[in-house]
CSV table of C-alpha atoms and ligand atoms in Angstrom, one decimal:
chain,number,residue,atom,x,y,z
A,207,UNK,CA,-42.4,13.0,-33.4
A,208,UNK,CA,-39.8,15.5,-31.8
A,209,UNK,CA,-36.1,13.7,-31.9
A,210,UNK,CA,-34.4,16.5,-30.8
A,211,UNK,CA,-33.0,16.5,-27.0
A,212,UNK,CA,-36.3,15.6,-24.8
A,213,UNK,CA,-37.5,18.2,-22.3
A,214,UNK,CA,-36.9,16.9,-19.1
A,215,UNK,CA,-39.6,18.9,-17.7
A,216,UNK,CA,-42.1,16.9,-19.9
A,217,UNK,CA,-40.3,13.9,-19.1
A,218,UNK,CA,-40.9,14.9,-15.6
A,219,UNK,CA,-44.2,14.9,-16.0
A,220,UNK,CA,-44.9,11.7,-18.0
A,221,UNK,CA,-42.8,10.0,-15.6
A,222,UNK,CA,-45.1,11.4,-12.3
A,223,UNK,CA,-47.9,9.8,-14.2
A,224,UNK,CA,-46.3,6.2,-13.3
A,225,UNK,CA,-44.9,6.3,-10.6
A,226,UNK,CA,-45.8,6.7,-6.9
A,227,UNK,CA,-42.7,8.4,-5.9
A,228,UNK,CA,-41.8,11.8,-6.2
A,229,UNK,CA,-39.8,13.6,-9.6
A,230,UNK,CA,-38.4,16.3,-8.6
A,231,UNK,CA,-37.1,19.0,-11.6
A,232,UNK,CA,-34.0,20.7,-11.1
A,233,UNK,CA,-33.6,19.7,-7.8
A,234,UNK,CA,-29.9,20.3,-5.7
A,235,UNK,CA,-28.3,16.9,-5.4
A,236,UNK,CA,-25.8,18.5,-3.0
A,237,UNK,CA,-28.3,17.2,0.0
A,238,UNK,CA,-28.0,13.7,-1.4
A,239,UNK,CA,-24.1,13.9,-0.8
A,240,UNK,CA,-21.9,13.7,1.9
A,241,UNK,CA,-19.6,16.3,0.5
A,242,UNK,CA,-23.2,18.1,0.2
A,243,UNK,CA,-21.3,20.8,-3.1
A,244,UNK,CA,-22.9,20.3,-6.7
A,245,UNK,CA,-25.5,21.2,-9.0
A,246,UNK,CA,-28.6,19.7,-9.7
A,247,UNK,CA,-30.4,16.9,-11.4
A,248,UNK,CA,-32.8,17.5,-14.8
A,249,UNK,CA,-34.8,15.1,-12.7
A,250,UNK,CA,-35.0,13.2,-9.5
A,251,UNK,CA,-36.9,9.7,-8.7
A,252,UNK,CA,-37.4,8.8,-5.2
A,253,UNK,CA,-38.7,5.5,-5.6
A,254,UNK,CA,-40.8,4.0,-3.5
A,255,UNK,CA,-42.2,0.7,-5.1
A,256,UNK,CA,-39.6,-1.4,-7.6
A,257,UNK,CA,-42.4,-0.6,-10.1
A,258,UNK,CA,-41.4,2.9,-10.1
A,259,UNK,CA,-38.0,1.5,-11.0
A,260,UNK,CA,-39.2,0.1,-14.3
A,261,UNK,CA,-41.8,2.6,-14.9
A,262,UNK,CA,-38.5,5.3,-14.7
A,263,UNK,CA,-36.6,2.3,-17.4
A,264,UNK,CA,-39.5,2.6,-19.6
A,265,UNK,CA,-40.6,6.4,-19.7
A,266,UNK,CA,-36.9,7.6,-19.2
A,267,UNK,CA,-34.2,5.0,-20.8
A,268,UNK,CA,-32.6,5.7,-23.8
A,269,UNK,CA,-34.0,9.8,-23.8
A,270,UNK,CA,-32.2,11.0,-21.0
A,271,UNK,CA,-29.1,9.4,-19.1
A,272,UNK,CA,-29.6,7.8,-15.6
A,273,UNK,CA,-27.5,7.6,-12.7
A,274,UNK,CA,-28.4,6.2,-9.2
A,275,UNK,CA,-27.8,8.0,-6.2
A,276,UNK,CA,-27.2,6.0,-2.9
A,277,UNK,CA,-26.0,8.3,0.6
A,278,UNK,CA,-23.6,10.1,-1.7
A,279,UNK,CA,-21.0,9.1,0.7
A,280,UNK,CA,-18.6,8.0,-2.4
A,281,UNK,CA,-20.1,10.4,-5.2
A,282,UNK,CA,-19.0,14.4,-6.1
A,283,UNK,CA,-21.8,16.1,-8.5
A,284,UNK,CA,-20.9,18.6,-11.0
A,285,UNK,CA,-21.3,22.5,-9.7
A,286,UNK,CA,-23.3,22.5,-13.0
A,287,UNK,CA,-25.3,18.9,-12.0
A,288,UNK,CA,-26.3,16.3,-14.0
A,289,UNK,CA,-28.3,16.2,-17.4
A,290,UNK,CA,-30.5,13.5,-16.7
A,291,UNK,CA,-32.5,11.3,-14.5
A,292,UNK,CA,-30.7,10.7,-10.8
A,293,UNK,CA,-32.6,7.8,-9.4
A,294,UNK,CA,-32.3,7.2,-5.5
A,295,UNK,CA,-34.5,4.7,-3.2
A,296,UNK,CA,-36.8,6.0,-0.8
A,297,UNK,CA,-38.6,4.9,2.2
A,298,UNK,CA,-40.5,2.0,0.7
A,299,UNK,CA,-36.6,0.4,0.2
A,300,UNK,CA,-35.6,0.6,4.4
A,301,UNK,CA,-37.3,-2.4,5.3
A,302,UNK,CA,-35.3,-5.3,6.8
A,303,UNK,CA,-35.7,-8.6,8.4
A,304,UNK,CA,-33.2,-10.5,10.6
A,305,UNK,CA,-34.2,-14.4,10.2
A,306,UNK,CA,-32.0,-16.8,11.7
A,307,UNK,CA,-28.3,-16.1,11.2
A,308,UNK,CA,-29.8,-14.2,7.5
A,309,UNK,CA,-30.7,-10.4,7.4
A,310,UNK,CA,-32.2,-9.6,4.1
A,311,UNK,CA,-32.1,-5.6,3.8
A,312,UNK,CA,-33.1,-3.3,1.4
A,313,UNK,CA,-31.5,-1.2,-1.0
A,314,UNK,CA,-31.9,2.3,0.6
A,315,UNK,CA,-30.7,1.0,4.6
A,316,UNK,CA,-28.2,2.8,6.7
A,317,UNK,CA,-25.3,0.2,6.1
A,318,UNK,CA,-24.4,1.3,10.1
A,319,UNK,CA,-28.1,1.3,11.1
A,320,UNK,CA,-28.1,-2.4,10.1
A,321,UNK,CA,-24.4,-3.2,11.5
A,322,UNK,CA,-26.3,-1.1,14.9
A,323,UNK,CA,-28.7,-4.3,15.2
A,324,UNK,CA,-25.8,-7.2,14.9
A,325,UNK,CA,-25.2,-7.1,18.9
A,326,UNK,CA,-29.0,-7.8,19.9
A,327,UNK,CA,-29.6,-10.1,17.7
A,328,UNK,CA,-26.0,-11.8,19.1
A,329,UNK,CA,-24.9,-11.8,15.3
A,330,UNK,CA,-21.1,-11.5,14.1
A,331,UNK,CA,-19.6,-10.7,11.6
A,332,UNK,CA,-20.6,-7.0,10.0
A,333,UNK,CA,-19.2,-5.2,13.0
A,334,UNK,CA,-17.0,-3.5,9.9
A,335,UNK,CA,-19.8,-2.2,8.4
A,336,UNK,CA,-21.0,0.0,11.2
A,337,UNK,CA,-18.1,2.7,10.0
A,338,UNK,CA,-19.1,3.0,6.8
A,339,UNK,CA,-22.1,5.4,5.9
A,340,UNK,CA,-23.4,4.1,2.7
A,341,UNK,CA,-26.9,2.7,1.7
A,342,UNK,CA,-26.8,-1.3,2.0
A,343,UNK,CA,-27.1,-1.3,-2.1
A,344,UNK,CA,-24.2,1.1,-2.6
A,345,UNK,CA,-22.0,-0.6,-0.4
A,346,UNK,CA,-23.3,-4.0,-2.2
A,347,UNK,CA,-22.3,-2.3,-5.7
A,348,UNK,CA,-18.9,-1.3,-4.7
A,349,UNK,CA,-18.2,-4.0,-2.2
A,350,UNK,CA,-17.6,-1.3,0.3
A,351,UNK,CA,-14.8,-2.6,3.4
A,352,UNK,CA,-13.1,-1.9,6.9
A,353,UNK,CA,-10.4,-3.5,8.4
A,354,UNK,CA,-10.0,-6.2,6.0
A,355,UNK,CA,-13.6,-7.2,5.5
A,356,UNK,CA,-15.6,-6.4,2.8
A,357,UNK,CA,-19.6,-7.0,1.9
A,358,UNK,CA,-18.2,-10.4,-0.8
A,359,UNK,CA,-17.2,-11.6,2.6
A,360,UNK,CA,-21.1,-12.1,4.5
A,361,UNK,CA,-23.7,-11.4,1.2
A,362,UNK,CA,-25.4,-14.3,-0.3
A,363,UNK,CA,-27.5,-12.9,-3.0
A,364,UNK,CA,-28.1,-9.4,-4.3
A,365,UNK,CA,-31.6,-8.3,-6.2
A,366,UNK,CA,-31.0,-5.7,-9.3
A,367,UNK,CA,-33.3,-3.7,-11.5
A,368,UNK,CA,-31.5,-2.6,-14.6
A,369,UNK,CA,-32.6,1.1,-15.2
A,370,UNK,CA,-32.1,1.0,-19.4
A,371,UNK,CA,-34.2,-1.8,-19.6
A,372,UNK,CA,-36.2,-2.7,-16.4
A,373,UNK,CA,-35.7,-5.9,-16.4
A,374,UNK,CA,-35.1,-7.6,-12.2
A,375,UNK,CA,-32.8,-10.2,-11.6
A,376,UNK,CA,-31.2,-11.4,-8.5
A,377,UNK,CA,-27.3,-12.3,-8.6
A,378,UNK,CA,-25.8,-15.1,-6.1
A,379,UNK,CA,-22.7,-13.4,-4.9
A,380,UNK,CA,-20.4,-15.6,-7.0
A,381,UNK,CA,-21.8,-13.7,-9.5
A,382,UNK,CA,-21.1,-10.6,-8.7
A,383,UNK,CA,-17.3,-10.3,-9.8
A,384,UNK,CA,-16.2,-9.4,-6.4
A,385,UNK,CA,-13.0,-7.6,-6.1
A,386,UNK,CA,-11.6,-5.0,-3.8
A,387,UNK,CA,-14.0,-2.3,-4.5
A,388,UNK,CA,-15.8,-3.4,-7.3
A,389,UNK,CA,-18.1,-5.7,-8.5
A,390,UNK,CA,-19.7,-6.4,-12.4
A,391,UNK,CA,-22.9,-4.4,-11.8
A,392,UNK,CA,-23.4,-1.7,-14.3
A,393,UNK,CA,-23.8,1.7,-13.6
A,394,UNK,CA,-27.5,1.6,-14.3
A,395,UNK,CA,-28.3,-1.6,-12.3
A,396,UNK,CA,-29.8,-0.6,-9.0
A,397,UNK,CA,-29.7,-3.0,-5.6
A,398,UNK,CA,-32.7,-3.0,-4.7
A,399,UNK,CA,-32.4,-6.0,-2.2
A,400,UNK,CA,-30.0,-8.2,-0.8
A,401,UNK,CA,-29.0,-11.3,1.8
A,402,UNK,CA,-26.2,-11.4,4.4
A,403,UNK,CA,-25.6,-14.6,6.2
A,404,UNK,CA,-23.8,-13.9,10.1
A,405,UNK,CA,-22.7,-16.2,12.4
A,406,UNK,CA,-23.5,-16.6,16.3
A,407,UNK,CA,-21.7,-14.6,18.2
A,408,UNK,CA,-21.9,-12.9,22.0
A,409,UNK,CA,-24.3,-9.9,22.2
A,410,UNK,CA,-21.4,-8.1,24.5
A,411,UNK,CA,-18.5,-8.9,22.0
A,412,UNK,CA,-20.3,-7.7,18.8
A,413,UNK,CA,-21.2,-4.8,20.6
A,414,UNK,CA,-17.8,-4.0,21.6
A,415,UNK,CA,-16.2,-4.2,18.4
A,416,UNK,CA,-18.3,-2.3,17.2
A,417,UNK,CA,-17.5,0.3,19.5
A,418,UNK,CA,-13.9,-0.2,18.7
A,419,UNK,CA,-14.3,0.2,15.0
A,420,UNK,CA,-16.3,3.4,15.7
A,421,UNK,CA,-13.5,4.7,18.2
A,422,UNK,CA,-10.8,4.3,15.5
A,423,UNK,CA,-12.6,5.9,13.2
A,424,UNK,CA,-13.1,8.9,15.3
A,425,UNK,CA,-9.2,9.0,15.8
A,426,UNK,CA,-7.9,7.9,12.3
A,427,UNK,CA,-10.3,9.7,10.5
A,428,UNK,CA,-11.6,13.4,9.8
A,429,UNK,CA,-14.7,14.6,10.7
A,430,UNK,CA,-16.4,17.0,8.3
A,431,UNK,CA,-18.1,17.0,5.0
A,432,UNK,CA,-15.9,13.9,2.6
A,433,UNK,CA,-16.2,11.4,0.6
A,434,UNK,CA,-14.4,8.4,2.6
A,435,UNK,CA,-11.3,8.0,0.8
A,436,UNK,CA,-10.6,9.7,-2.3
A,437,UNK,CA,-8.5,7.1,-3.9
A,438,UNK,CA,-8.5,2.8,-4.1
A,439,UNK,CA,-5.0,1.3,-2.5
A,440,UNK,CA,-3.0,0.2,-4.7
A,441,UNK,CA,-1.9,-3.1,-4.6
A,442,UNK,CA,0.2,-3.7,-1.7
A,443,UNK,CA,0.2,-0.1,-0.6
A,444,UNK,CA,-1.8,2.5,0.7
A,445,UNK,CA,-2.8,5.8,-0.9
A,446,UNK,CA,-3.1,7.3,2.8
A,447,UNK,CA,0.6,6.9,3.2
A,448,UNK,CA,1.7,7.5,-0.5
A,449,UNK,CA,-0.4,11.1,-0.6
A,450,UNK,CA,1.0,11.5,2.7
A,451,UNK,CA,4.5,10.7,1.8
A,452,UNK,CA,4.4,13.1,-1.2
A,453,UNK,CA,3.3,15.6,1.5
A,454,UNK,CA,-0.2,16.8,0.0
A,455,UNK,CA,-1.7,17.1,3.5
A,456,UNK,CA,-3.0,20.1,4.3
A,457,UNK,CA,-3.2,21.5,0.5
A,458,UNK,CA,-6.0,23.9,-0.2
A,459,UNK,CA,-7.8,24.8,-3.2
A,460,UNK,CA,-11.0,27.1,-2.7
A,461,UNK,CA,-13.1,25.7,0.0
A,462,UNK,CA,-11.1,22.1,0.3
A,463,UNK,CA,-8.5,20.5,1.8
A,464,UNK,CA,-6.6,17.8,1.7
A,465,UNK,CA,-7.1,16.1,5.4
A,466,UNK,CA,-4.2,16.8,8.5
A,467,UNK,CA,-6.0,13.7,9.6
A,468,UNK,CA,-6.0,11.5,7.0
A,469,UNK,CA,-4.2,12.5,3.3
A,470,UNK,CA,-6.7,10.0,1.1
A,471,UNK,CA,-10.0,12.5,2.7
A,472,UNK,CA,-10.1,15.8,0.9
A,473,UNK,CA,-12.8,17.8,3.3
A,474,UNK,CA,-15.4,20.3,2.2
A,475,UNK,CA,-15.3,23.4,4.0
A,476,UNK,CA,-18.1,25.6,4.3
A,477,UNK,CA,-18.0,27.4,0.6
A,478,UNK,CA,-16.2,24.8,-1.5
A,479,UNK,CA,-17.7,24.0,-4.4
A,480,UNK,CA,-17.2,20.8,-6.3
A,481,UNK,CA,-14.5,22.4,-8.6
A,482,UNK,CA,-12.6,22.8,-5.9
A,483,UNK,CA,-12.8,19.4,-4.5
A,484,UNK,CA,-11.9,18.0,-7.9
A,485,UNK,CA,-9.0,20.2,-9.1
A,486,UNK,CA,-7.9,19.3,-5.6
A,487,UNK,CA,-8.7,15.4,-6.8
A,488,UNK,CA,-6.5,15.7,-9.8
A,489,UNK,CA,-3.5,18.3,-7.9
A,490,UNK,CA,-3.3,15.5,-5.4
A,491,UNK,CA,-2.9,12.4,-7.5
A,492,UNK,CA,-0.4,14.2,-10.1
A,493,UNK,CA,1.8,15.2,-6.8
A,494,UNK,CA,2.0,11.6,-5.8
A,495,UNK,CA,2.9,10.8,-9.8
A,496,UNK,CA,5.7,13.5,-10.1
A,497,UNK,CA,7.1,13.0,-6.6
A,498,UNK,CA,6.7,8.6,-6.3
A,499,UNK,CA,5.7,7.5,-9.9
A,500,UNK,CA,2.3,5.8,-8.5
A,501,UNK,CA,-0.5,6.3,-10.5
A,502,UNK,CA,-3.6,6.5,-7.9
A,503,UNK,CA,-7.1,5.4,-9.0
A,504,UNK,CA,-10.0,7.1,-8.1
A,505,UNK,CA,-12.7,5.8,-5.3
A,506,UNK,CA,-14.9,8.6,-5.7
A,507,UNK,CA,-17.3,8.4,-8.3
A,508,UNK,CA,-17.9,11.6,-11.1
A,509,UNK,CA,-21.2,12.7,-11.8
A,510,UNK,CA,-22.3,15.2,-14.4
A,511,UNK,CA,-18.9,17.5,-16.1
A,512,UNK,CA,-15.6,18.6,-14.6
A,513,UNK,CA,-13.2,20.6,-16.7
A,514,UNK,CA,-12.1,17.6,-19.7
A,515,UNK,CA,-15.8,17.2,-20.0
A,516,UNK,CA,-15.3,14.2,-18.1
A,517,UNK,CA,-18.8,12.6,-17.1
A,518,UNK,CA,-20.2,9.9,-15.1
A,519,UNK,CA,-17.9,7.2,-14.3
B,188,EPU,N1,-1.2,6.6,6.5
B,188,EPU,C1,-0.3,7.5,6.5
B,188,EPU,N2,-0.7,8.8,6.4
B,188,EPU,C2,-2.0,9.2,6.2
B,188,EPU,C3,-3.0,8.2,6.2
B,188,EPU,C4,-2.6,6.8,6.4
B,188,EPU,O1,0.9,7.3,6.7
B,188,EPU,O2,-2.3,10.4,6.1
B,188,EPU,C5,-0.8,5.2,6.7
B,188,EPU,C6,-1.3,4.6,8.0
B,188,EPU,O3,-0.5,4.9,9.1
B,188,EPU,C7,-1.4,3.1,7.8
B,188,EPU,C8,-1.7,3.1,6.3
B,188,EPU,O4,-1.4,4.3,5.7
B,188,EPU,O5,-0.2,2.5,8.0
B,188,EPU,C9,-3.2,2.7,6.0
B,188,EPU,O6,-4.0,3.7,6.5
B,188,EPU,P1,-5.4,3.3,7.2
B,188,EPU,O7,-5.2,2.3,8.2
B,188,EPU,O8,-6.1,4.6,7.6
B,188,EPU,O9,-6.2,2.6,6.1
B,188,EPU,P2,-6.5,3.0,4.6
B,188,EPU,O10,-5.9,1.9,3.7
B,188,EPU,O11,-6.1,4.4,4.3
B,188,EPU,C10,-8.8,1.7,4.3
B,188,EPU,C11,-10.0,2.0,3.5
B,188,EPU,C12,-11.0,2.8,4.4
B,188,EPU,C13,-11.3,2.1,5.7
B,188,EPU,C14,-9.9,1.8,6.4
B,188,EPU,C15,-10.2,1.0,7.6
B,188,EPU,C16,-9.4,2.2,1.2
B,188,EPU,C17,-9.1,3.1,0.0
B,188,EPU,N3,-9.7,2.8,2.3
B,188,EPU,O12,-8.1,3.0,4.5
B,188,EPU,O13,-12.2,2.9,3.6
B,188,EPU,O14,-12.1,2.9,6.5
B,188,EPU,O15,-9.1,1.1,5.5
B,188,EPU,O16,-10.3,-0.3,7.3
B,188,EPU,O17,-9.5,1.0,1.0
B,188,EPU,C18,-13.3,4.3,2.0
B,188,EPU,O18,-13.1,3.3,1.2
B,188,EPU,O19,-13.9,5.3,1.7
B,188,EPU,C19,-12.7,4.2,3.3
B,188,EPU,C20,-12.7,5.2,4.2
């Protein structure tokens, strides 16, 4: 038996034996990212049955680490990637079914796609979530929000496969440890299914707040390649303003830039790698701590290693 580090390329290929998806070696995860910078994966599962899911748990857990990629629209990747196996939902996961006042939706769904069908089916209540590009299971793992609703407010119950061991199980909301921008799941469990319950609403209202929520985003926040907001409110305050106040906007290192728009968005430029983005990260929060004493906490999740050897969190 070999127990020194396992060849991912070997891995690879053990794991394409299982699995109807595709594993990709080496590939870029920059196109799985809405900042689109960083390196790439050892491996890459784009899963297409929840089999696959517990094929990857039992080939690859324990011998390489996993992480699961959603849209990317919250996640900055190493320049050097990440040493292990990225997981991320393909088409098989896009399905959805509006019943009643219930949409059941799977993991890998435009969260805004899905918000897109609320005014036909005269259904309110996720008009927020039509400005918020994630994947319905990445916005159910970090109970992703606008405007003072978040997804604790309309889910019902969330299905999970744990990637270290396999095993499914299916949460009731209540169980999810909802807070602002969290919730229990681990890092490894993947939403691969989940239930929102809407109320009746008109067709012609829904659609117009929709459109309003889309319109305010336009004006309040940047265009360009970012990550949403780089840092979690704190309580009672707002890292928009605080950044702001401590005057980071505009700030530059390499290709990014701390927003004119918006201080909490750091943008991408054409060029910018993810060093960059995160020296920028860390430049900005320390401003805020010299200048106002406010410790920010960051939204965006880490994958692979920045400078401290700092990995996945
Ligand atoms: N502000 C400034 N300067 C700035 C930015 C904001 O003074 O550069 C002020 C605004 O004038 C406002 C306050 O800060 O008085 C709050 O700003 P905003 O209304 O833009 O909301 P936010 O708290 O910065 C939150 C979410 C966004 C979400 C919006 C709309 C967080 C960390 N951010 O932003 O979510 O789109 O509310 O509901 O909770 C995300 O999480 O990635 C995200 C984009």
């Amino acid at each position: 038996m070999n127990h020194g580090a396992p060849d991912p390329r070997s891995l690879g290929a053990e794991l394409s034996g299982h699995v109807k998806g595709q594993v990709l070696i080496s590939a870029s995860l920059a196109p799985y990212t809405t900042f689109r910078v960083g390196g790439p994966a050892d491996l890459l599962l784009v899963a297409e049955s929840e089999e696959d899911l517990i094929a990857a748990a039992k080939v690859v857990a324990g011998r390489l680490p996993v992480a699961i990629v959603g849209r990317g629209s919250n996640l900055l990747v190493a320049d050097d990637g990440f040493r292990g196996l990225a997981v991320t939902l393909g088409r098989f996961f896009r399905a959805h079914r509006i019943d009643g006042e219930t949409i059941r939706s799977g993991g890998a769904v435009y969260l805004p796609a899905l918000a897109r069908l609320t005014p036909r089916a005269g259904l309110t209540g996720f008009e927020f979530a039509a400005e918020i590009p994630a994947t319905f299971g990445g916005a159910v793992r970090m109970n992703a929000g606008a405007h003072g609703r978040s997804m604790s407010d309309v889910l019902q119950w969330a299905r999970v496969i744990d990637l270290a061991n396999g095993a499914a199980r299916r949460l009731h909301v209540a169980d999810l440890g909802y807070r602002y921008r969290h919730s229990v799941l681990a890092p490894q469990e993947i939403v691969v299914e989940g239930e929102i319950r809407l109320e009746r609403g008109s067709p012609e209202a829904v659609a117009s707040e929709i459109a309003t929520h889309l319109r305010w985003r336009r004006e309040n926040q940047p265009p360009g390649r970012s990550a949403g907001s780089v840092f979690k409110n704190p309580p009672g305050d707002s890292a928009g303003r605080l950044l702001d106040a401590a005057g980071v906007k505009g700030l530059r290192i390499g290709g990014a830039h701390v927003s004119d728009v918006h201080a909490n968005f750091i943008v991408a430029d054409k060029g910018a790698t993810a060093s960059d983005v995160w020296r920028l990260m860390e430049q900005a929060a320390t401003v805020v701590r010299d200048r106002l004493g406010v410790s920010l906490e960051r939204e965006v999740r880490l994958l692979g290693s920045f400078q401290e050897n700092s990995t996945s969190t």
